[in-house]
Amino acid sequence: MEQSEENKKKVVVRVCIGTGGLAAGGKEVIEAFKKAITDFCVDIELDFTCHYQKVGCRGFCARDVLVDVVDGDTSVTYQGIKPDIAKRIVEEHLIKGEPVKEWLIDASYYAFHAKQLKILLKDCGTIDPEDIQAYINVGGYSGIKKIVSAMTPEDVINEIKASAIRGRGGAGFPTGVKWEACRKAPGDVRYIVCNADEGDPGAFMDRSIIEGNPHSVVEGLMIAAYAIGASLGYVYIRAEYPAAVDRLKLAIAQAHELGYLGNNLFGSGFHFDVRIKLGAGAFVCGEETALIASIEGERGMPRAKPPFPVHKGLWGKPTVINNVETLSNIPYIIRNGAAWYSAIGTGKSKGTKVFALTGKVKNTGLIEVPMGIRLGEIIYDIGGGIIGNKQFKAVQTGGPSGGCIPAELLDTPVDFESLGRVGSIIGSGGMVVLDETDCMVNIAKFFLEFTQAESCGKCVPCRIGTKRLLEILDRITRGLGKEGDIELLETLCADVKAASLCGLGQTAPNPILSTLKYFRGEYEAHIREKKCPAKVCKDLLTYSIIEEVCTGCGACRRACPAGAIAGDKKKPHRIDPEKCIKCGACFDVCKFASVSRE
Amino acid sequence: MNDILDGIITKYREKEGNVIFLLQETQDALGYIPEEAVNYFSEKLEIPPSRFYGVVTFYSQFHLKPRGKNIVSVCCGTACHVKGGSKIAERIQRDLGLAADGETTEDGKFTFEIVRCVGACSIAPVVLVNNSAYAEMSADSTSKLIKELKKKESSGTK
């Protein structure tokens, strides 16, 4: 007997379409599921209806595409799914009821999650980011409803102060104190701005939060606006994040439809609306005063503080600028209470922090951990250790403003003060793991190339200082370093730090200072012995073929883009040092380890 | 072109006179910021061209030259850098016959760009073709990708 469609049980196939999921083929996987279902429908009557749910980043990007099959109360998660596997899952699992064992998540999936504490990311990856109802179903917008009916703006500020949350954008300033200062500033027009100009290379927390749970940011903005007395908010977001921009636009439109944005919200007399401003690509615009200039349509150049934006911000009005992750935390604090929040974390660093764990760890992805967790736990327990079982060398935190932390300090707890003490910062949350094959001088040079290019040029210490620092690092990596260069770097770093106008210049020397502190020997090897111990700096390497090992297969000859390798078949080949451009193609391609790189 | 620019000026006046907005609209419509457009705006709005150029050259999003039909970019953010992004960049330059970041092939089909972190660090190193990300690339897999793109272009299908 045929069952009517409504009486059939519902099976949900949930597919990750965050950045990682999309690149791994998330959309194609959904299509493959749909096609498989349709194909089977031709021959047999299915006893279920299949629904598809697209979700944002689930964190474990290294195992994408992640797919959940939710059947009633049971949920089964698959990893590494490609479109051609969809048919098997439909046939064996959905139709016959037997999950496909070889694609099920394994121990590493559980290990990846065991030490995490997901507050912000809990909903990110389970709810449909394109459906406001999904957010409402998990308690969304109950925070704003609660405060407009039962709390004064001062109550809200006190609650946020009591939670002790600190800004997630980098500086870690107490959010409640910032709000209070703005609220107390004279004037009747105020603004709330969400800083989504996530420019740190190696960071994608804000992007993932907006893509996976945009309504939490909108609600955070609403609560902040209510507290400080603003009726207009802006989200300043990178144009390089098109998917996030679209999700946010949709979220704002949906909130309008339900009457969550606009005039007289929830009958309380509170008016609020949000506008999106697209950044045009300048790292310095993450700095508050530069960001304001950019929203106003000008070159994004910082100005001296004070006056601080809370007193004189956007169009001269008192303005609070909060980072995406900070705002996203706010609805959860209001919903669960300040005491709940401040019970998580350490003495002065409360709550959780989202990190982008990348680089040479096995389990790359987006993680959320309680403040105070040890660095080593993140890298070895969550990250699963180093790829290829190579030696861990350092972890770079805080992007261009941060530093490199060596193996002997892996016991350092991750909180604002502790990372500061070892010469780095939490920053916005980038965490790039480096192994023995990374050259620390090269890493310092990489960051200086970045800050030098992104320096706005307004103040001399930053504009010229970063240029000179980069020149010195460049000559060291090219084997032209001189005695005294290290000392010169140290002096110049101190000057740039002390005299620069904004955070970009003040922190630009950090990558140099921290690598000098922990890896001074590498600098010395480059300068004195003209050697790069990690074998990265091209100009300090010589490639040659070990004749006794070479089988004469010719793979290197074919791979060499410079035509520098010659030799007869099955006879040892030779590299012409004059022609060699040191690209390393021969080294990479040789199966017999007969290319030496010294 | 002037009709398009006039339309943008009207919108600009509604938007509190935001120069970045004006330039973003121009680039969306024309693909780049032509000198004529800047001069036109300058005359109509009585704003010196230097103010437009000040903004254009400050932000990496703006281009003063037309770009190719396909934008092939390689991410050189931290995670991509340590996983070999620069080797991929060298390979793309070689395969497309371009000498530097931002150059376009003579036939106008490909522009090569180095970008700083697209926020896809967990799948580094990343190559982007017209905003679609390709995960965990190597120099060889990038060569293959470019070969396919060239083939698509020469067969006229896109």
Coordinates of N, CA and C in Angstrom, one line a residue, chain A residues 133-203:
Chain A
Q133 N 14.5 31.0 11.0 CA 13.7 30.1 11.9 C 14.6 29.1 12.6
A134 N 15.6 28.6 11.8 CA 16.5 27.7 12.4 C 17.3 28.3 13.6
Y135 N 17.6 29.5 13.5 CA 18.3 30.2 14.6 C 17.3 30.4 15.8
I136 N 16.1 30.8 15.4 CA 15.1 31.0 16.4 C 14.8 29.7 17.2
N137 N 14.8 28.6 16.5 CA 14.5 27.3 17.1 C 15.5 26.9 18.1
V138 N 16.7 27.4 18.0 CA 17.7 27.1 19.0 C 17.9 28.2 20.1
G139 N 16.9 29.0 20.1 CA 16.9 30.1 21.2 C 17.3 31.5 20.7
G140 N 17.5 31.6 19.4 CA 17.9 32.8 18.8 C 16.9 33.9 18.9
Y141 N 17.4 35.1 19.1 CA 16.6 36.4 19.3 C 15.9 36.4 20.6
S142 N 16.1 35.4 21.4 CA 15.4 35.4 22.8 C 16.1 36.4 23.6
G143 N 17.5 36.6 23.4 CA 18.2 37.6 24.2 C 17.7 39.0 24.0
I144 N 17.6 39.4 22.8 CA 17.1 40.8 22.5 C 15.7 41.0 23.0
K145 N 14.9 40.0 22.9 CA 13.5 40.1 23.4 C 13.5 40.2 24.9
K146 N 14.4 39.5 25.5 CA 14.4 39.5 27.0 C 14.9 40.9 27.4
I147 N 15.9 41.5 26.8 CA 16.4 42.8 27.4 C 15.4 43.9 27.1
V148 N 14.8 43.9 25.9 CA 14.0 45.1 25.6 C 12.7 45.1 26.6
S149 N 12.3 44.0 27.1 CA 11.2 44.0 28.0 C 11.6 44.0 29.4
A150 N 12.7 43.5 29.8 CA 13.0 43.4 31.2 C 14.3 44.1 31.7
M151 N 15.1 44.6 30.8 CA 16.4 45.2 31.3 C 16.6 46.6 30.8
T152 N 17.1 47.4 31.6 CA 17.5 48.8 31.1 C 18.9 48.6 30.4
P153 N 19.2 49.6 29.5 CA 20.5 49.6 28.9 C 21.6 49.4 29.9
E154 N 21.5 50.1 31.1 CA 22.5 50.0 32.1 C 22.6 48.6 32.7
D155 N 21.5 47.9 32.8 CA 21.5 46.5 33.2 C 22.3 45.7 32.3
V156 N 22.0 45.9 31.0 CA 22.7 45.1 29.9 C 24.2 45.3 30.0
I157 N 24.6 46.6 30.2 CA 26.0 46.9 30.3 C 26.6 46.3 31.5
N158 N 25.9 46.3 32.6 CA 26.4 45.7 33.8 C 26.6 44.2 33.7
E159 N 25.6 43.6 32.9 CA 25.7 42.1 32.7 C 26.9 41.8 31.9
I160 N 27.1 42.6 30.8 CA 28.3 42.3 30.0 C 29.6 42.6 30.7
K161 N 29.6 43.6 31.6 CA 30.8 43.8 32.4 C 31.0 42.7 33.4
A162 N 29.9 42.2 33.9 CA 30.0 41.1 34.9 C 30.5 39.8 34.2
S163 N 30.2 39.6 32.9 CA 30.7 38.4 32.2 C 32.2 38.5 32.0
A164 N 32.7 39.7 32.0 CA 34.1 40.0 31.8 C 34.6 39.6 30.4
I165 N 33.7 39.6 29.5 CA 34.2 39.3 28.1 C 35.1 40.4 27.6
R166 N 36.2 40.0 26.9 CA 37.1 41.0 26.3 C 37.1 40.8 24.8
G167 N 37.3 41.9 24.1 CA 37.2 42.0 22.6 C 38.0 40.9 22.0
R168 N 37.4 40.2 21.0 CA 38.1 39.1 20.3 C 38.9 39.6 19.1
G169 N 38.9 40.9 18.8 CA 39.6 41.4 17.6 C 41.1 41.4 17.7
G170 N 41.6 41.4 18.9 CA 43.1 41.4 19.1 C 43.6 42.0 20.3
A171 N 43.0 43.2 20.7 CA 43.6 44.0 21.8 C 43.0 43.5 23.1
G172 N 41.9 42.8 23.1 CA 41.3 42.2 24.4 C 40.8 43.3 25.3
F173 N 40.3 44.4 24.8 CA 39.7 45.4 25.7 C 38.3 44.9 26.2
P174 N 38.1 45.2 27.5 CA 36.8 44.7 28.1 C 35.6 45.3 27.4
T175 N 34.7 44.5 26.8 CA 33.6 45.0 26.0 C 32.6 45.8 26.8
G176 N 32.3 45.4 28.0 CA 31.3 46.2 28.8 C 31.8 47.6 29.1
V177 N 33.1 47.7 29.3 CA 33.7 49.0 29.6 C 33.6 49.9 28.4
K178 N 33.8 49.3 27.3 CA 33.7 50.1 26.0 C 32.3 50.6 25.8
W179 N 31.4 49.7 26.0 CA 30.0 50.1 25.8 C 29.6 51.2 26.8
E180 N 30.0 51.1 28.0 CA 29.6 52.0 29.0 C 30.2 53.4 28.7
A181 N 31.4 53.5 28.2 CA 32.1 54.7 27.8 C 31.3 55.4 26.7
C182 N 30.8 54.6 25.8 CA 30.0 55.2 24.7 C 28.7 55.6 25.1
R183 N 28.1 54.9 26.0 CA 26.7 55.2 26.5 C 26.8 56.6 27.2
K184 N 27.9 56.7 28.0 CA 28.0 58.0 28.8 C 28.5 59.2 28.0
A185 N 29.0 58.9 26.7 CA 29.5 60.1 25.9 C 28.3 61.0 25.6
P186 N 28.5 62.3 25.6 CA 27.4 63.2 25.3 C 27.0 63.1 23.8
G187 N 25.7 63.4 23.5 CA 25.2 63.4 22.2 C 24.0 62.5 22.1
D188 N 23.2 62.7 21.0 CA 22.0 61.8 20.9 C 22.1 60.8 19.8
V189 N 23.1 60.9 18.9 CA 23.3 59.9 17.9 C 24.6 59.1 18.2
R190 N 24.4 57.8 18.2 CA 25.5 56.9 18.4 C 25.5 55.8 17.4
Y191 N 26.6 55.2 17.2 CA 26.7 54.0 16.2 C 27.3 52.8 16.8
I192 N 26.8 51.7 16.3 CA 27.5 50.4 16.6 C 28.1 49.9 15.3
V193 N 29.3 49.5 15.3 CA 29.9 48.9 14.1 C 30.5 47.6 14.4
C194 N 30.2 46.6 13.5 CA 30.8 45.3 13.6 C 32.0 45.3 12.6
N195 N 33.2 45.0 13.2 CA 34.4 44.9 12.4 C 34.5 43.5 11.9
A196 N 34.2 43.3 10.6 CA 34.4 42.0 9.9 C 35.4 42.1 8.8
D197 N 36.4 43.0 9.1 CA 37.5 43.2 8.1 C 38.6 42.2 8.5
E198 N 38.4 41.0 8.4 CA 39.3 40.0 8.9 C 40.5 39.9 8.0
G199 N 41.5 40.7 8.2 CA 42.6 40.7 7.3 C 43.8 39.9 7.6
D200 N 43.9 39.4 8.9 CA 45.1 38.7 9.3 C 45.2 37.5 8.4
P201 N 46.4 37.3 7.7 CA 46.6 36.1 7.0 C 46.6 34.9 8.0
G202 N 45.9 33.8 7.6 CA 45.9 32.7 8.5 C 44.8 32.7 9.5
A203 N 43.8 33.5 9.2 CA 42.6 33.6 10.1 C 41.3 33.5 9.3

